[in-house]
Each structure stands twice: as structure tokens, then as C-alpha cells.
PDB file of C-alpha atoms in Angstrom:
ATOM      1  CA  UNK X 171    -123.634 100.570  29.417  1.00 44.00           C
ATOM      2  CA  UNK X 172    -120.844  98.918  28.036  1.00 46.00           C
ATOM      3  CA  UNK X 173    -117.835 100.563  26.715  1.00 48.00           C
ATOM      4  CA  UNK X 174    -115.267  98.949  23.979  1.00 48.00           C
ATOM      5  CA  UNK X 175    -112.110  98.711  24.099  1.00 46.00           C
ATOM      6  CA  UNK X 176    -110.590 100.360  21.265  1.00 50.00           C
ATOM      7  CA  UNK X 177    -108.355  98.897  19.383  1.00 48.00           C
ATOM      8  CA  UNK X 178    -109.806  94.620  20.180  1.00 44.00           C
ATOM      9  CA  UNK X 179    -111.881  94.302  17.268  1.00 50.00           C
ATOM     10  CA  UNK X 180    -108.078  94.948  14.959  1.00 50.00           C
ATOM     11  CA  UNK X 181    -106.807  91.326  14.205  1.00 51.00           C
ATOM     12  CA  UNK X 182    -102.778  91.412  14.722  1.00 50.00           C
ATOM     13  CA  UNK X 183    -100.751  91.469  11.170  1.00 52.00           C
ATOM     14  CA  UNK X 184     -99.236  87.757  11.363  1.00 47.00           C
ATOM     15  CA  UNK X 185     -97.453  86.966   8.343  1.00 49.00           C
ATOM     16  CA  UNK X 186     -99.117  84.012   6.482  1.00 49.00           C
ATOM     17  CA  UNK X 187     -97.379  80.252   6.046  1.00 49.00           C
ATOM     18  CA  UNK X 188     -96.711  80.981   2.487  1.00 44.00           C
ATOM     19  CA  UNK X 189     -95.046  84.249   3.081  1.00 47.00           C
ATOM     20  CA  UNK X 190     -92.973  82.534   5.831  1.00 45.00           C
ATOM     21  CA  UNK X 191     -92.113  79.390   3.836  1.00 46.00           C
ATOM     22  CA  UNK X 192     -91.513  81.178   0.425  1.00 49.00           C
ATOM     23  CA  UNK X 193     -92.217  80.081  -2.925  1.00 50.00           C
ATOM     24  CA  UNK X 194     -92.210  76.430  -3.895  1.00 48.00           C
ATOM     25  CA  UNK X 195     -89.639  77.494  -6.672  1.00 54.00           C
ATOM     26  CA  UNK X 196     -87.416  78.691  -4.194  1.00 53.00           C
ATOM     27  CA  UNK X 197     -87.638  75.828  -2.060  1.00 51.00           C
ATOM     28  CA  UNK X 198     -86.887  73.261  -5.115  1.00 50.00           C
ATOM     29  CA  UNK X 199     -83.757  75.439  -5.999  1.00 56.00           C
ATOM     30  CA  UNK X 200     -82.449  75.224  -2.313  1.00 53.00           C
ATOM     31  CA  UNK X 201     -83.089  71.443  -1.786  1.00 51.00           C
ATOM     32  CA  UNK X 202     -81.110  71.150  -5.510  1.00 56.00           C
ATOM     33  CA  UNK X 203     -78.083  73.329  -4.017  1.00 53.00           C
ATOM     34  CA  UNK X 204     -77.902  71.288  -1.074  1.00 49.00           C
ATOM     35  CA  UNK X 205     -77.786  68.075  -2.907  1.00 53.00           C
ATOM     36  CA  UNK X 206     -75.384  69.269  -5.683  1.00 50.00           C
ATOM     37  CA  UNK X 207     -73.378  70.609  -2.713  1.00 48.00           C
ATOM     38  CA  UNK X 208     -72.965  67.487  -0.584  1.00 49.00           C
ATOM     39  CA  UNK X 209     -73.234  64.710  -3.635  1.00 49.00           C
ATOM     40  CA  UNK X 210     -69.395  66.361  -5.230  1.00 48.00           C
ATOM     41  CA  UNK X 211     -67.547  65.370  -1.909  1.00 53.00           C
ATOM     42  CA  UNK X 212     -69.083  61.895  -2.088  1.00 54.00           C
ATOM     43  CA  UNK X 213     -68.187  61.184  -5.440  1.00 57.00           C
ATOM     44  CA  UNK X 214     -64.541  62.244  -5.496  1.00 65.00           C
ATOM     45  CA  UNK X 215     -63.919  60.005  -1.731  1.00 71.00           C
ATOM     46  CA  UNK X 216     -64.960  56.655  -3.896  1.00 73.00           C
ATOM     47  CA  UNK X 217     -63.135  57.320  -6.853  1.00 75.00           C
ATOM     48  CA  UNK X 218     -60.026  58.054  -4.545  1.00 74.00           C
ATOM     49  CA  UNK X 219     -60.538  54.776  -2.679  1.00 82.00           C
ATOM     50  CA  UNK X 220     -60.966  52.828  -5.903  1.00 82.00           C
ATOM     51  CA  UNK X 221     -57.629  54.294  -6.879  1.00 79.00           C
ATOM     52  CA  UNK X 222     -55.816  53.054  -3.283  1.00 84.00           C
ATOM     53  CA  UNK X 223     -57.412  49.767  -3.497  1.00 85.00           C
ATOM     54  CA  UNK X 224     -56.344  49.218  -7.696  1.00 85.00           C
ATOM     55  CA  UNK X 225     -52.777  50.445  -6.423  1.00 87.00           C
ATOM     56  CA  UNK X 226     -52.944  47.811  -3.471  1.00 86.00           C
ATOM     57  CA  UNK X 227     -53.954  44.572  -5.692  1.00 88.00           C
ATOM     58  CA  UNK X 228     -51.565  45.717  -8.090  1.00 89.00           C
ATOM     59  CA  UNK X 229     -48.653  45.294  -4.961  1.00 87.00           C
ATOM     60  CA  UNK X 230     -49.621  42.247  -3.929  1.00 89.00           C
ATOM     61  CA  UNK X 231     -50.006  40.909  -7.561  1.00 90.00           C
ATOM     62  CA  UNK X 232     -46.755  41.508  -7.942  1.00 89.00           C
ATOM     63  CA  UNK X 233     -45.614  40.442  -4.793  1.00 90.00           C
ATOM     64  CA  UNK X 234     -47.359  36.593  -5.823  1.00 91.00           C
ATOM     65  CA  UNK X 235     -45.590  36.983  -8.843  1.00 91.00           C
ATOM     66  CA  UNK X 236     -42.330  37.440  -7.198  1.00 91.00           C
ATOM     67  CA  UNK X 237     -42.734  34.649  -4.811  1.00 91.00           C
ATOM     68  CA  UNK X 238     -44.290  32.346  -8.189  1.00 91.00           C
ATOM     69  CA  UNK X 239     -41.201  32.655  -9.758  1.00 92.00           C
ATOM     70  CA  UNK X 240     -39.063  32.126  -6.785  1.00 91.00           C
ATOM     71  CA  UNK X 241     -40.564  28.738  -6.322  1.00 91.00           C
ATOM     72  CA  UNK X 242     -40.410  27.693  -9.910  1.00 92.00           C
ATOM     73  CA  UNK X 243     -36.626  28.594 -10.190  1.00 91.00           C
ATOM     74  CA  UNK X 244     -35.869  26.074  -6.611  1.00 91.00           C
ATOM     75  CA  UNK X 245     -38.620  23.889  -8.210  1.00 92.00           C
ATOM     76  CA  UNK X 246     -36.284  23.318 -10.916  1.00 92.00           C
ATOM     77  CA  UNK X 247     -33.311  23.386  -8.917  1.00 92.00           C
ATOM     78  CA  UNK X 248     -34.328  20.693  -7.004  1.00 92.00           C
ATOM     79  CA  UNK X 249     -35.614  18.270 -10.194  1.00 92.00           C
ATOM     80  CA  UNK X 250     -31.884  19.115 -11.694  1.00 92.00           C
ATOM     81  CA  UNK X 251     -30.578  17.624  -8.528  1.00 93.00           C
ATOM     82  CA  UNK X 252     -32.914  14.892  -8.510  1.00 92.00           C
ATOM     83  CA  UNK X 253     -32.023  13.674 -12.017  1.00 92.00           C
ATOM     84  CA  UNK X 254     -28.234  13.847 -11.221  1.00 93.00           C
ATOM     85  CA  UNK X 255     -28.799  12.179  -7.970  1.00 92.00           C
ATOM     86  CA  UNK X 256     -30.710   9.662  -9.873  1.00 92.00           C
ATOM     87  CA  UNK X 257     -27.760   9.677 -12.777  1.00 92.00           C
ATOM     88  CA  UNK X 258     -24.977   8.851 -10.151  1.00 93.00           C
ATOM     89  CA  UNK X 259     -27.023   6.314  -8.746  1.00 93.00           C
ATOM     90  CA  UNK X 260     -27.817   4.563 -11.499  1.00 92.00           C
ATOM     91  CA  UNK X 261     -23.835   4.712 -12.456  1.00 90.00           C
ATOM     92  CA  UNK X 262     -22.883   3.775  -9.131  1.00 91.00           C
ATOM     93  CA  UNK X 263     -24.903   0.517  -9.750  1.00 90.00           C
ATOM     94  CA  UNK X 264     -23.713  -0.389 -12.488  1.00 85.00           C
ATOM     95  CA  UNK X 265     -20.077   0.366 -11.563  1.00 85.00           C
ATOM     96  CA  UNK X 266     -20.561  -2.219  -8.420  1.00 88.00           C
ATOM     97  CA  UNK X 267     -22.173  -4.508 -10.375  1.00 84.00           C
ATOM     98  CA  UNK X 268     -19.262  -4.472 -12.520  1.00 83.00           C
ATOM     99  CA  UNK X 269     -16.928  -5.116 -10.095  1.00 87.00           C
ATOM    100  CA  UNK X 270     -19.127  -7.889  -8.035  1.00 87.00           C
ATOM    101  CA  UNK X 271     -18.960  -9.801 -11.419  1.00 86.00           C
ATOM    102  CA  UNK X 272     -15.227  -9.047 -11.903  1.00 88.00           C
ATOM    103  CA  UNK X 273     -14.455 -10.534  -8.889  1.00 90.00           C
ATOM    104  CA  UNK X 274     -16.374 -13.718  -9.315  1.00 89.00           C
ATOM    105  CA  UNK X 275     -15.235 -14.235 -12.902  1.00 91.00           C
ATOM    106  CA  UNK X 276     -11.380 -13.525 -12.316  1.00 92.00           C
ATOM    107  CA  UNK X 277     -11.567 -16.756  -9.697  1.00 93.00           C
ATOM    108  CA  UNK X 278     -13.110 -18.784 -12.568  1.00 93.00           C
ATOM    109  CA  UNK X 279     -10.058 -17.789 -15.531  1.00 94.00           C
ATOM    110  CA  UNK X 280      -7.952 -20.705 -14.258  1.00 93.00           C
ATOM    111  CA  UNK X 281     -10.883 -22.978 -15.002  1.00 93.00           C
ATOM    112  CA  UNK X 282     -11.868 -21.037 -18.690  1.00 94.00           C
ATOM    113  CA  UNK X 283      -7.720 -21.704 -19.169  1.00 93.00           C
ATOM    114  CA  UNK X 284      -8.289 -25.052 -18.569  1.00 93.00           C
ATOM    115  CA  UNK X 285     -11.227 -25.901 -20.715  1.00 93.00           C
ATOM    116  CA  UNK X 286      -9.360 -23.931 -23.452  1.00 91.00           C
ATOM    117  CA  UNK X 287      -6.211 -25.970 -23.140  1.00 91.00           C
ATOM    118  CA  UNK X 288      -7.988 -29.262 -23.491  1.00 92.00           C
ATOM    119  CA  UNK X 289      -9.869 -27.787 -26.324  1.00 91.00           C
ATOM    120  CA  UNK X 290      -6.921 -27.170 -28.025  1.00 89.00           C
ATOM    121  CA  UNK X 291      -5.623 -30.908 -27.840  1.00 90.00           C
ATOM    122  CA  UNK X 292      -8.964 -32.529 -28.377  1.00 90.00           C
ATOM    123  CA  UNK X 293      -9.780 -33.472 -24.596  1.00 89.00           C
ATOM    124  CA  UNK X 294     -12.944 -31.505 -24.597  1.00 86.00           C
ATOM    125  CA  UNK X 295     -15.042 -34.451 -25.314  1.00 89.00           C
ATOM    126  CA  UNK X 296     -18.427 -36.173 -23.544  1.00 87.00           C
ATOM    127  CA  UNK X 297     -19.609 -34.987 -20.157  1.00 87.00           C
ATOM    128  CA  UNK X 298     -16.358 -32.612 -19.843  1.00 89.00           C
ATOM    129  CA  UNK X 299     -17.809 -30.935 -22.819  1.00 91.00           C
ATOM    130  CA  UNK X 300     -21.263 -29.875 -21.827  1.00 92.00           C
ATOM    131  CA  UNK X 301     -20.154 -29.359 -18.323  1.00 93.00           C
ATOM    132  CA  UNK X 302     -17.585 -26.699 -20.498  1.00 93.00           C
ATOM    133  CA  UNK X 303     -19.557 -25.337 -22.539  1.00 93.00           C
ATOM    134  CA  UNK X 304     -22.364 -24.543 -19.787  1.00 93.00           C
ATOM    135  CA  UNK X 305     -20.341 -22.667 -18.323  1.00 93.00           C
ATOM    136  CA  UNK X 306     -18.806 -20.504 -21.018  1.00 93.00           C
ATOM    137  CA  UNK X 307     -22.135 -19.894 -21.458  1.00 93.00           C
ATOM    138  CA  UNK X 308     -23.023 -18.604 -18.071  1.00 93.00           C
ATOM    139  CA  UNK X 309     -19.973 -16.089 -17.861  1.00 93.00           C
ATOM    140  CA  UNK X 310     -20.781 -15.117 -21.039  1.00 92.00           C
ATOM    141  CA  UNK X 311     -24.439 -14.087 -20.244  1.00 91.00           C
ATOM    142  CA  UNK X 312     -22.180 -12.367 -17.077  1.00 89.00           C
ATOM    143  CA  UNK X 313     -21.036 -10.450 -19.645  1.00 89.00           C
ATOM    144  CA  UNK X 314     -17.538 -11.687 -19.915  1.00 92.00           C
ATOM    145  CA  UNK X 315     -15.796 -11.134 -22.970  1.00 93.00           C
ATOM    146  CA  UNK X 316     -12.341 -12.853 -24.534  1.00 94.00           C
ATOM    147  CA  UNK X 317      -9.811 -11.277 -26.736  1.00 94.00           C
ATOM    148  CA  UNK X 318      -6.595 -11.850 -28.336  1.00 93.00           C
ATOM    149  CA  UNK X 319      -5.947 -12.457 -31.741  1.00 92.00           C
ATOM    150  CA  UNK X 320      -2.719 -13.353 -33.315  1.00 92.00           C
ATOM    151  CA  UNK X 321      -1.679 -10.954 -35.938  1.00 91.00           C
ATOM    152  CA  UNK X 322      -3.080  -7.982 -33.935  1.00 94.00           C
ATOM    153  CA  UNK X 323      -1.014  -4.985 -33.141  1.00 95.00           C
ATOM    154  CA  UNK X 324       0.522  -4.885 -29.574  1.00 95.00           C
ATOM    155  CA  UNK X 325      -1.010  -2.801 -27.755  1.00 94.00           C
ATOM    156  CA  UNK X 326      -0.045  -2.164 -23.924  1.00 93.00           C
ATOM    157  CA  UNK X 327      -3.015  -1.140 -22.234  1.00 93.00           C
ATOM    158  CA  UNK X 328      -4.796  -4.836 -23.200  1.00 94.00           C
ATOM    159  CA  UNK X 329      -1.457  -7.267 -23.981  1.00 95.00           C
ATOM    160  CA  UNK X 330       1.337  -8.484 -21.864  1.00 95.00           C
ATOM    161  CA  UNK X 331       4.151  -9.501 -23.769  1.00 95.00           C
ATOM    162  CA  UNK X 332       5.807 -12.573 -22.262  1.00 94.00           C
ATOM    163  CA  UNK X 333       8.553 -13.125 -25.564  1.00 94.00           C
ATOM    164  CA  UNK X 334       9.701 -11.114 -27.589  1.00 92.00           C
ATOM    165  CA  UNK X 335      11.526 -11.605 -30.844  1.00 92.00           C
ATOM    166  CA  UNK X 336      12.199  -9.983 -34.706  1.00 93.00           C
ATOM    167  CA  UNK X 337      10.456 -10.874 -37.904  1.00 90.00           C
ATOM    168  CA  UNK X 338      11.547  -9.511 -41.052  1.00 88.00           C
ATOM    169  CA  UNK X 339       7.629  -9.573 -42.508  1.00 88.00           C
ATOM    170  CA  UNK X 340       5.999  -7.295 -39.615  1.00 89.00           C
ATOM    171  CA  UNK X 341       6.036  -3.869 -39.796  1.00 91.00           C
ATOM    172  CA  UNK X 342       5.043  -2.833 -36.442  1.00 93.00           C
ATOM    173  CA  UNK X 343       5.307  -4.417 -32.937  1.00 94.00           C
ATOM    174  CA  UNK X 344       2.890  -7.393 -33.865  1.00 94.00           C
ATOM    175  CA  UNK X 345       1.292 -10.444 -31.796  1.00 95.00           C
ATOM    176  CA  UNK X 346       2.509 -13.787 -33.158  1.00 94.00           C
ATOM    177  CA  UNK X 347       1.208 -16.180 -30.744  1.00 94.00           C
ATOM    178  CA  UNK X 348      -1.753 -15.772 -27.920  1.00 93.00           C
ATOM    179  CA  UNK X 349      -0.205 -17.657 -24.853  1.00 93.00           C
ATOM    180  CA  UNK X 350      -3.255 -16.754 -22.933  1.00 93.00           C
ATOM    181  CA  UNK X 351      -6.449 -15.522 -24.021  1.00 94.00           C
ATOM    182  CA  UNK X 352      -7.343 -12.011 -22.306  1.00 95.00           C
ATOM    183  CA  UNK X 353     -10.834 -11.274 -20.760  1.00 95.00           C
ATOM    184  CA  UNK X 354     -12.908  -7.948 -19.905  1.00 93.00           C
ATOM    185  CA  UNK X 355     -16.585  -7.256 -18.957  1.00 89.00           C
ATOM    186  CA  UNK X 356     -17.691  -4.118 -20.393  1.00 84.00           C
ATOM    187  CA  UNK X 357     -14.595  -1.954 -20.819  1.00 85.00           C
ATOM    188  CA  UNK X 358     -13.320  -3.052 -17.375  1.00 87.00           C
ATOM    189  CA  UNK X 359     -10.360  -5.055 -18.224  1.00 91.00           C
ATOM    190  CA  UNK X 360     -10.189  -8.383 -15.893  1.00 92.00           C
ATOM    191  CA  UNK X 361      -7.006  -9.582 -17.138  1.00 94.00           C
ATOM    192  CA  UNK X 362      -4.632  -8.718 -20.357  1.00 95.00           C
ATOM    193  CA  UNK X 363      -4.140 -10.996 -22.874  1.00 95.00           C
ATOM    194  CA  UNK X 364      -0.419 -12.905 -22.745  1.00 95.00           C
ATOM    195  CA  UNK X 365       1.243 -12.340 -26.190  1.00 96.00           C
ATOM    196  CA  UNK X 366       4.668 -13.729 -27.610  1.00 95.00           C
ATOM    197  CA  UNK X 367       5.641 -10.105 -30.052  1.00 95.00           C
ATOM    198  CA  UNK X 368       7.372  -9.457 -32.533  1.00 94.00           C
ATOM    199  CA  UNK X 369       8.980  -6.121 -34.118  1.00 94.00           C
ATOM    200  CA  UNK X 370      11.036  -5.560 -37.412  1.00 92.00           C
ATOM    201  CA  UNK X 371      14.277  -6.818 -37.549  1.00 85.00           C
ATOM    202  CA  UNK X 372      16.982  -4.013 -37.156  1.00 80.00           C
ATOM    203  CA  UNK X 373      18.020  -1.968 -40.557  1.00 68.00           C
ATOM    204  CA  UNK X 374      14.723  -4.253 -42.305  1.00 59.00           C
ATOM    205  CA  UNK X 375      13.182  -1.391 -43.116  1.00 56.00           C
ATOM    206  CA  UNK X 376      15.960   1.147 -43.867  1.00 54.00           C
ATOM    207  CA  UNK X 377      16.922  -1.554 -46.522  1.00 51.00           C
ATOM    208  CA  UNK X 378      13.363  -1.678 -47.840  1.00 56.00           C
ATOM    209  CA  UNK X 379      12.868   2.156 -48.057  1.00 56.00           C
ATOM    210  CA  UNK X 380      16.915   2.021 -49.731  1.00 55.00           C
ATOM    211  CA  UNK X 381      15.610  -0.438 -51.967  1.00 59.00           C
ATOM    212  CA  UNK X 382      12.462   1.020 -53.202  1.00 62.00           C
ATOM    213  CA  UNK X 383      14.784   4.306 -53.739  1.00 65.00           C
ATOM    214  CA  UNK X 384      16.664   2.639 -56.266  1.00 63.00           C
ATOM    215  CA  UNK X 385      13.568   0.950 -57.952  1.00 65.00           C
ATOM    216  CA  UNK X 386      12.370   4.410 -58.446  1.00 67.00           C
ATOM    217  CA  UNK X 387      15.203   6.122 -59.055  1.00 63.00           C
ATOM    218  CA  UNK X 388      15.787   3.463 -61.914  1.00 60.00           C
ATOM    219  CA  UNK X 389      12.117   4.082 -63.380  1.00 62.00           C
ATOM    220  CA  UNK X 390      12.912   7.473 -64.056  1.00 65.00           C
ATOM    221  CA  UNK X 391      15.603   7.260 -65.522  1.00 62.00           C
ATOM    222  CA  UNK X 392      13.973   4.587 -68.146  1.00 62.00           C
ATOM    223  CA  UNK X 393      11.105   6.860 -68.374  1.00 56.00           C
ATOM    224  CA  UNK X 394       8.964   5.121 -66.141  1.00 52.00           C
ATOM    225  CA  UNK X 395       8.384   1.281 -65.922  1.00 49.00           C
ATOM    226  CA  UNK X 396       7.357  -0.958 -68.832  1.00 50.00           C
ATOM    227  CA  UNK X 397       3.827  -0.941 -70.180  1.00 46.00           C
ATOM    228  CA  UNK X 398       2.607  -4.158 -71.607  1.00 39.00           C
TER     229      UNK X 398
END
């Protein structure tokens, strides 16, 4: 005869999945929570690294700027200096050419005094005249220039007066005669012209200014000169 055990035909109370696991509205609420929780955090790190890495291209923009306009101020340093460098040089040039052709010229005045001489007594005639007149024509393409007029005023830095005398119809210190021609290339004076002056004669022109006194001294006491 077989006896039961009490209490083995009972089935243990063991709480059901769904009563462990909970509703699927409560579940959907806490998975919500957690994401709202850890998404916040996330957001605010990349808005604060966008704001350190704007900040940072800002400094070095500014930094390129700096360092743009540093070059373009010795950029234009250095093309000032290269256009006076290039301004000096160019007068330098023309300063030695200048003086190169000086120096050749001022050996060949002697000769130009020569052909002028015979010029001036009617010797410049046949082969001696083209041979002449050649080479006026060369120095003159040299650039050589002659002056030296008679009737001119003196003037000291371009005559040499070699006589010297009075005129009573000059007003100033005048050239009479050229007694040799003067040359220059450029304004570079070679050599001065040679000039016989002449000044007013002593008391010539207190007389005149006396005697245009009295001429108008006279006319106002007539009333003024005589119409026609």
C-alpha cells in the first residue's frame, strides 16, 4: 500500500516572466530615461569642442594675417629699394657717360678752334671742308653743344672775360666780342666761352637818370609834353 507524501502534488508559487519583467509600458519609459539621460552629456561635449576648435582657426587666421601683412610691407620695402637702386644706376650711367664724352671732346676743341678760325677767313674750302664739317657733325651727335653770343650778358659761371673795357651804350656788364666760342654737353660745362666785356662808363648813367630828371621835371611844369 502506498502512502503519499503530503504536500508533492502542491506546485511551488514561482512568480511568472511577466510579473518579473514588468509591464511593457514600464520598460519603454525606462529605456526613454536612459537615453534622455546619457544623449544631454553627449550633446553639450560637441558643441563645446566646436566652440575650442572655431576659437583655434580664428588664432591662427589671425596669426596668417599677421605674417600676410608683414611680408607685403618688406615686399614693398624691397621694390622701393629696387627702383632707387635702379634710379642711381641709371644716373650713374649717364653721369659717366657724360664725362667719357667730356674727356674725348675737350682733346678735340683745339681742332673745332681751328676749323672755326679758317671759317672765319674763308679757308674752309674743298676737302678741308667736308673733312670739317664731318666732324662737327659727329661731336654734335656726341652731344656737344657751342655757345657765345656777342651782345649777351656776362655771366660768370659760362664766360671768361679776357678784356675788359667801357661803353657808354651798354647798360650792364655786356659781351662785345666772342674770342673763343664756349662748349658744354648737357649742362656739364666743357669749357667757358672767352669774352672781351664791357660795362657802363663811370657817372653814364647818373647823367642819364640826371637828365631824364630834368626832362620831367620840365614837362610838368609845361603841363605835360606837347600833343600833336
Amino acid at each position: 500500500m502506498t502512502e503519499e507524501t503530503p504536500g508533492f502534488d502542491e506546485k511551488p508559487d514561482v512568480p511568472s516572466d511577466t510579473e518579473s519583467a514588468g509591464t511593457p509600458d514600464d520598460t519603454a519609459q525606462s529605456a526613454e530615461s536612459a537615453e534622455t539621460a546619457g544623449s544631454a552629456p553627449a550633446g553639450d561635449d560637441k558643441q563645446g569642442t566646436q566652440g575650442l576648435q572655431e576659437t583655434a582657426l580664428t588664432a591662427q587666421l589671425d596669426q596668417v594675417r599677421t605674417a600676410l601683412n608683414e611680408r607685403t610691407a618688406d615686399l614693398q620695402r624691397l621694390q622701393a629699394e629696387y627702383q632707387n637702386y635702379r634710379r642711381r644706376v641709371e644716373r650713374d650711367r649717364v653721369t659717366v657717360k657724360e664725362i667719357a664724352a667730356a674727356n674725348l671732346l675737350s682733346e678735340l676743341l683745339p681742332t673745332l678752334d681751328d676749323v672755326g678760325r679758317a671759317r672765319d677767313h674763308g679757308e674752309l674750302v674743298g676737302g678741308f671742308k667736308s673733312v670739317a664739317e664731318s666732324l662737327e657733325t659727329v661731336v654734335a651727335k656726341l652731344g656737344l653743344q657751342q655757345f657765345g653770343k656777342e651782345g649777351e650778358p656776362f655771366d660768370p659761371t659760362i664766360h671768361e672775360a679776357l678784356m675788359h673795357s667801357y661803353a657808354p651804350d651798354v647798360t650792364e656788364t655786356t659781351c662785345v666780342a666772342i674770342l673763343q666760342p664756349g662748349y658744354r654737353i648737357g649742362e656739364r660745362t666743357i669749357r667757358p666761352a672767352r669774352v672781351a666785356v664791357a660795362e657802363p662808363q663811370p657817372g653814364a648813367q647818373t647823367a642819364k637818370s640826371a637828365s631824364e630828371e630834368d626832362t620831367k621835371a620840365a614837362d610838368e611844369e609845361s603841363g605835360g609834353p606837347d600833343e600833336g
